[in-house]
Amino acid sequence: MPELPEVETVRQGLEPFVRGAMVANVSVFRASAVRLLPGGEREFESHVRGAVLEGAVRRGKFLWMPLGGGTDYALSAHLGMSGQFRVHQGPWRDAPQPHPHCRVRLSLEREGEQFTLDFLDQRTFGYLHAEKLIPTPDGLPGGRGSELASVPLSVAHIGRDALDPAWEAGEASAVWRKGTRAIKQVLLDQTKVSGIGNIYADEALWHARIHPQQPAHTVSRPAGVRLFKAVRAVMESALAQGGTSFDALYVNVNGESGYFARDLVAYGRAGTPCGRCGTAIVRQAIGGRSTHWCPRCQRKR
DNA sequence: AGTAGCACCTGATTGC
DNA sequence: TGCAATCAGGTGCTAC
């Protein structure tokens, strides 16, 4: 469930804790949490132990913390479906017993002050990674939270962030209005635009009054611009409320839920009246993902 | 090149 | 009551 607003909430929560903090110890409780590294947990630990975290950066749903000390590496993370970072302040010896879903625990230290950062992930689609930072091809900053024009290797193919302030509506929507796929599938394609997941795709399409199944290349230019603006508005509003929480699977670094679920108008509302016209919201799989829309307000052209 | 489909994994929910 | 099947989520890989 973590999409852009949730991941950004986590990034903002992480930032003040990790900036300038040294990783004194690393415990990997589940090796597959670092599965993208050929050297496994040993490789992960060798890069991360002793390193100083320089901040928290995000592009789309990808997070990373550049490692200081003249290296060009970062501790990168993807929350997958259920990943969480949780901070415990205070001496390491007072940290709670790791939760059963805790995959990795980092013991951090800054100016003599100790705290603990846990990576939890019930469904294990998420991961932590230690990887090289490479220059962005366009020379623009790699993500929110840093002016550095670099991204981790695994983020190199990821498209621009949906809330990238330097991305204009015409330019973005031109990228989306291509191909034969349903427009919803394009919104979910992280190489075309990053940060949109199943929830906010449905919400944005409802606000823009576009049928999720409409082939991308048939979306008009004004509709494309409308969609871009809807994506921004929905995500900014969700971010302001700390994201969307249905259950305990998404919480911030302090374990608190977000409040945007009560503002959802399409996602998860099958059978309930559309907030604009009263017609029942329908639900059907598109590209294998459950999709919700108003059959009256959102017509295929 | 662009698109489609499946594997990855766990826990909650539904169906028999 | 118990067990099995289904579903949900995002991404990366393979195959067309």
Coordinates of C-alpha atoms (C1' of nucleotides) in Angstrom, one line a residue:
Chain A
M1 CA 0.0 0.0 0.0
P2 CA 2.7 2.5 0.5
E3 CA 2.5 4.8 -2.5
L4 CA 4.1 8.2 -2.9
P5 CA 2.3 10.0 0.0
E6 CA 3.0 7.2 2.4
V7 CA 6.7 6.8 1.3
E8 CA 7.2 10.6 1.6
T9 CA 5.7 10.6 5.1
V10 CA 8.2 7.9 6.0
R11 CA 11.0 9.9 4.4
Q12 CA 10.1 13.0 6.3
G13 CA 9.9 11.0 9.5
L14 CA 13.3 9.3 8.9
E15 CA 15.2 12.4 7.9
P16 CA 15.8 14.0 11.3
F17 CA 16.8 10.7 12.8
V18 CA 19.2 9.4 10.2
R19 CA 20.9 12.6 9.1
G20 CA 24.5 12.4 10.4
A21 CA 23.8 9.2 12.3
M22 CA 26.4 6.4 12.3
V23 CA 25.4 2.8 11.8
A24 CA 27.0 1.0 14.8
N25 CA 25.5 -2.4 14.3
V26 CA 23.4 -4.3 11.7
S27 CA 21.2 -7.4 12.4
V28 CA 19.6 -9.1 9.4
F29 CA 16.8 -11.4 10.7
R30 CA 15.7 -12.5 7.2
A31 CA 18.2 -12.9 4.5
S32 CA 15.7 -12.3 1.7
A33 CA 15.2 -8.8 3.0
V34 CA 18.5 -8.0 1.3
R35 CA 18.0 -10.4 -1.6
L36 CA 19.0 -8.0 -4.4
L37 CA 22.6 -8.2 -3.3
P38 CA 24.6 -11.0 -4.8
G39 CA 26.7 -11.2 -1.6
G40 CA 23.7 -11.4 0.6
E41 CA 23.6 -10.1 4.1
R42 CA 27.4 -10.2 4.4
E43 CA 27.7 -7.7 1.5
F44 CA 24.9 -5.5 3.0
E45 CA 26.6 -5.4 6.4
S46 CA 30.0 -4.7 5.1
H47 CA 28.7 -1.6 3.3
V48 CA 26.5 -0.3 6.0
R49 CA 28.3 -1.0 9.3
G50 CA 30.3 2.0 10.3
A51 CA 28.8 4.2 7.7
V52 CA 27.2 7.6 8.3
L53 CA 23.8 8.2 6.8
E54 CA 23.6 11.6 5.2
G55 CA 19.8 12.0 4.9
A56 CA 16.8 10.4 3.4
V57 CA 15.9 10.8 -0.3
R58 CA 12.9 9.6 -2.3
R59 CA 11.9 9.2 -5.9
G60 CA 8.5 7.6 -6.5
K61 CA 8.2 4.8 -4.0
F62 CA 12.0 4.3 -3.8
L63 CA 13.9 5.5 -0.7
W64 CA 17.6 5.8 -0.1
M65 CA 20.1 7.2 2.4
P66 CA 23.4 8.3 0.9
L67 CA 26.4 6.9 2.9
G68 CA 29.0 9.5 3.8
G69 CA 32.7 9.1 4.1
G70 CA 33.5 9.8 0.4
T71 CA 31.8 6.6 -0.8
D72 CA 29.3 6.8 -3.6
Y73 CA 27.0 4.2 -2.0
A74 CA 23.6 4.5 -0.5
L75 CA 21.5 2.4 1.8
S76 CA 18.4 2.0 -0.4
A77 CA 14.9 0.7 0.5
H78 CA 11.7 -0.3 -1.1
L79 CA 8.7 -0.8 1.2
G80 CA 7.0 -3.1 -1.3
M81 CA 3.5 -3.8 0.0
S82 CA 3.9 -3.8 3.7
G83 CA 7.4 -2.4 4.5
Q84 CA 7.8 0.0 7.5
F85 CA 10.6 1.8 9.2
R86 CA 10.2 2.2 13.0
V87 CA 12.3 4.4 15.2
H88 CA 13.0 3.6 18.9
Q89 CA 14.7 6.4 20.7
G90 CA 17.0 5.7 23.6
P91 CA 19.9 3.3 24.4
W92 CA 20.1 0.2 22.3
R93 CA 19.9 -2.0 25.3
D94 CA 16.4 -0.6 26.0
A95 CA 15.1 -1.2 22.5
P96 CA 12.1 -3.5 22.5
Q97 CA 12.4 -7.1 21.4
P98 CA 12.3 -7.1 17.6
H99 CA 8.8 -7.6 16.2
P100 CA 8.2 -10.9 14.5
H101 CA 8.0 -9.0 11.2
C102 CA 11.3 -7.2 11.8
R103 CA 13.6 -8.1 9.0
V104 CA 16.6 -5.8 9.7
R105 CA 17.6 -3.8 12.8
L106 CA 20.1 -1.0 12.6
S107 CA 21.6 0.5 15.8
L108 CA 22.4 4.1 15.2
E109 CA 24.4 6.7 17.1
R110 CA 24.9 10.4 16.8
E111 CA 26.8 12.6 19.2
G112 CA 26.8 9.9 21.8
E113 CA 23.0 9.5 21.5
Q114 CA 21.7 6.1 20.7
F115 CA 18.6 4.9 18.9
T116 CA 17.3 2.0 16.9
L117 CA 15.8 1.8 13.4
D118 CA 13.8 -1.3 12.5
F119 CA 12.7 -2.4 9.0
L120 CA 9.5 -4.4 9.3
D121 CA 7.8 -6.1 6.4
Q122 CA 5.0 -8.6 6.9
R123 CA 4.6 -9.6 3.3
T124 CA 8.3 -9.5 2.4
F125 CA 8.0 -7.8 -1.0
G126 CA 10.2 -4.9 0.4
Y127 CA 13.9 -4.9 0.7
L128 CA 17.0 -3.0 1.9
H129 CA 19.9 -2.8 -0.3
A130 CA 23.4 -1.2 -0.3
E131 CA 24.2 0.0 -3.8
K132 CA 26.2 2.5 -5.9
L133 CA 24.8 5.9 -6.7
I134 CA 25.0 6.8 -10.4
P135 CA 24.5 10.2 -12.0
T136 CA 21.0 11.1 -13.3
P137 CA 21.0 11.2 -17.1
D138 CA 19.3 14.6 -17.1
G139 CA 21.5 16.2 -14.4
L140 CA 18.5 17.0 -12.3
P141 CA 18.3 16.1 -8.6
G142 CA 17.7 12.4 -8.2
G143 CA 14.9 12.7 -5.7
R144 CA 13.2 14.7 -3.0
G145 CA 15.3 15.3 0.0
S146 CA 18.6 15.9 -1.8
E147 CA 20.1 18.3 -4.3
L148 CA 22.5 15.5 -5.5
A149 CA 22.0 14.6 -9.2
S150 CA 22.3 10.9 -8.5
V151 CA 20.2 7.8 -7.9
P152 CA 20.9 4.3 -6.8
L153 CA 21.5 1.8 -9.6
S154 CA 18.2 0.1 -9.1
V155 CA 16.4 3.4 -9.5
A156 CA 18.1 4.4 -12.8
H157 CA 15.1 3.2 -14.9
I158 CA 12.4 4.8 -12.7
G159 CA 10.5 7.8 -14.2
R160 CA 10.2 11.2 -12.8
D161 CA 8.4 11.7 -9.5
A162 CA 4.7 12.5 -9.7
L163 CA 5.3 15.5 -7.4
D164 CA 8.6 16.6 -9.1
P165 CA 8.1 20.4 -9.0
A166 CA 10.1 20.9 -12.2
W167 CA 7.8 18.6 -14.2
E168 CA 5.2 20.5 -16.1
A169 CA 1.7 19.2 -16.9
G170 CA 2.0 19.3 -20.7
E171 CA 5.4 17.5 -20.6
A172 CA 4.2 14.8 -18.2
S173 CA 0.9 14.1 -19.8
A174 CA 2.6 13.8 -23.2
V175 CA 4.6 10.9 -21.7
W176 CA 1.5 9.3 -20.4
R177 CA -0.7 9.7 -23.5
K178 CA 1.2 7.0 -25.5
G179 CA 0.7 3.4 -26.3
T180 CA -2.2 1.0 -26.5
R181 CA -2.4 0.1 -22.8
A182 CA -5.2 1.3 -20.6
I183 CA -4.4 4.7 -19.1
K184 CA -4.6 3.2 -15.6
Q185 CA -1.9 0.7 -16.5
V186 CA 0.3 3.6 -17.7
L187 CA -0.2 5.4 -14.4
L188 CA 1.0 2.3 -12.6
D189 CA 4.1 2.0 -14.9
Q190 CA 6.9 3.4 -12.7
T191 CA 9.1 4.0 -15.7
K192 CA 6.6 6.5 -17.1
V193 CA 5.8 8.3 -13.8
S194 CA 6.9 7.2 -10.3
G195 CA 4.9 7.1 -7.1
I196 CA 1.4 6.2 -8.3
G197 CA 0.0 2.9 -7.0
N198 CA -3.4 1.2 -7.3
I199 CA -5.2 3.5 -4.8
Y200 CA -4.2 6.9 -6.1
A201 CA -4.5 5.8 -9.7
D202 CA -8.2 5.1 -9.2
E203 CA -8.6 8.3 -7.2
A204 CA -6.9 10.5 -9.8
L205 CA -8.9 9.0 -12.7
W206 CA -12.1 9.6 -10.8
H207 CA -11.2 13.3 -10.2
A208 CA -10.2 13.8 -13.8
R209 CA -13.4 11.9 -15.0
I210 CA -11.4 9.5 -17.2
H211 CA -12.3 5.9 -17.7
P212 CA -9.5 3.7 -16.4
Q213 CA -9.6 1.4 -19.4
Q214 CA -9.3 4.1 -22.0
P215 CA -6.3 3.4 -24.2
A216 CA -3.6 5.9 -23.3
H217 CA -3.1 7.2 -26.9
T218 CA -6.8 8.2 -27.1
V219 CA -6.6 10.4 -24.0
S220 CA -7.0 14.0 -25.3
R221 CA -4.4 16.6 -24.4
P222 CA -6.8 18.5 -22.0
A223 CA -7.8 15.3 -20.4
G224 CA -4.1 14.4 -19.9
V225 CA -3.5 17.8 -18.3
R226 CA -6.5 17.3 -16.1
L227 CA -5.2 13.9 -15.1
F228 CA -1.8 15.3 -14.2
K229 CA -3.4 17.9 -12.0
A230 CA -5.6 15.4 -10.4
V231 CA -2.7 13.1 -9.5
R232 CA -0.9 16.1 -7.9
A233 CA -4.0 17.3 -6.0
V234 CA -4.9 13.9 -4.6
M235 CA -1.3 13.0 -3.6
E236 CA -0.7 16.4 -2.0
S237 CA -3.9 16.2 0.0
A238 CA -3.0 12.6 1.1
L239 CA 0.5 13.7 2.1
A240 CA -1.0 16.5 4.2
Q241 CA -2.9 13.9 6.1
G242 CA 0.0 11.5 6.5
G243 CA -1.2 9.0 3.8
T244 CA -3.8 6.3 3.6
S245 CA -4.0 3.6 6.3
F246 CA -6.5 0.7 6.1
D247 CA -4.9 -1.4 8.7
A248 CA -1.6 -1.7 10.6
L249 CA 0.3 -2.4 7.3
Y250 CA 1.0 1.3 6.8
V251 CA 2.1 3.5 9.6
N252 CA 4.8 6.2 9.9
V253 CA 8.1 5.8 11.7
N254 CA 6.4 6.4 15.0
G255 CA 3.8 3.8 14.4
E256 CA 1.0 6.3 13.6
S257 CA -1.7 5.8 10.9
G258 CA -2.5 8.3 8.1
Y259 CA -6.0 9.8 7.7
F260 CA -6.6 10.0 4.0
A261 CA -8.7 6.7 3.8
R262 CA -11.8 8.7 4.8
D263 CA -11.3 11.0 1.8
L264 CA -11.2 8.1 -0.8
V265 CA -13.9 8.5 -3.3
A266 CA -13.4 5.6 -5.7
Y267 CA -10.9 3.0 -4.3
G268 CA -12.6 0.4 -2.1
R269 CA -16.0 2.0 -2.6
A270 CA -17.6 -0.5 -5.0
G271 CA -21.4 -0.4 -4.7
T272 CA -21.5 3.0 -2.9
P273 CA -22.9 6.1 -4.6
C274 CA -20.5 8.3 -6.6
G275 CA -19.9 11.5 -4.7
R276 CA -20.7 13.5 -7.9
C277 CA -23.6 11.8 -9.5
G278 CA -24.8 9.1 -7.1
T279 CA -24.3 6.2 -9.5
A280 CA -22.9 3.1 -7.9
I281 CA -19.1 2.8 -8.1
V282 CA -18.1 -0.3 -10.0
R283 CA -15.2 -2.6 -9.5
Q284 CA -13.4 -4.7 -12.1
A285 CA -9.9 -6.0 -12.7
I286 CA -7.8 -4.1 -15.2
G287 CA -4.4 -5.5 -16.0
G288 CA -4.9 -7.8 -13.1
R289 CA -5.4 -5.0 -10.6
S290 CA -8.8 -4.3 -8.9
T291 CA -10.0 -1.0 -10.3
H292 CA -12.9 1.3 -9.1
W293 CA -14.7 3.9 -11.1
C294 CA -18.0 5.7 -11.7
P295 CA -19.6 4.3 -14.9
R296 CA -21.5 7.5 -15.4
C297 CA -18.9 10.2 -14.7
Q298 CA -16.0 8.3 -16.2
R299 CA -17.0 7.4 -19.8
K300 CA -14.7 5.9 -22.5
R301 CA -14.5 8.3 -25.4
Chain B
dA1 C1' 10.0 -1.5 -28.5
dG2 C1' 6.0 -2.2 -26.3
dT3 C1' 3.2 -5.2 -23.9
dA4 C1' 1.4 -9.3 -21.2
dG5 C1' 1.9 -12.6 -17.6
dC6 C1' 3.8 -14.7 -13.9
dA7 C1' 6.8 -15.3 -9.5
dC8 C1' 7.9 -13.5 -5.2
dC9 C1' 5.3 -14.0 0.1
dT10 C1' 2.3 -13.7 4.1
dG11 C1' -1.9 -13.2 6.6
dA12 C1' -6.8 -12.1 6.4
dT13 C1' -11.0 -13.5 4.5
dT14 C1' -14.1 -16.4 2.1
dG15 C1' -16.0 -20.9 0.7
dC16 C1' -16.9 -25.6 1.4
Chain C
dT1 C1' -14.9 -26.8 13.4
dG2 C1' -11.3 -27.3 10.2
dC3 C1' -9.0 -26.9 6.1
dA4 C1' -8.3 -25.2 1.4
dA5 C1' -8.7 -21.7 -2.0
dT6 C1' -8.6 -16.8 -2.9
dC7 C1' -7.1 -12.2 -2.7
dA8 C1' -4.1 -8.0 -2.0
dG9 C1' -0.1 -5.3 -2.8
dG10 C1' 4.6 -3.5 -6.2
dT11 C1' 8.3 -4.8 -9.0
dG12 C1' 11.4 -7.5 -11.9
dC13 C1' 11.9 -10.9 -15.0
dT14 C1' 10.8 -13.7 -19.1
dA15 C1' 8.3 -14.4 -23.2
dC16 C1' 5.8 -12.9 -27.0

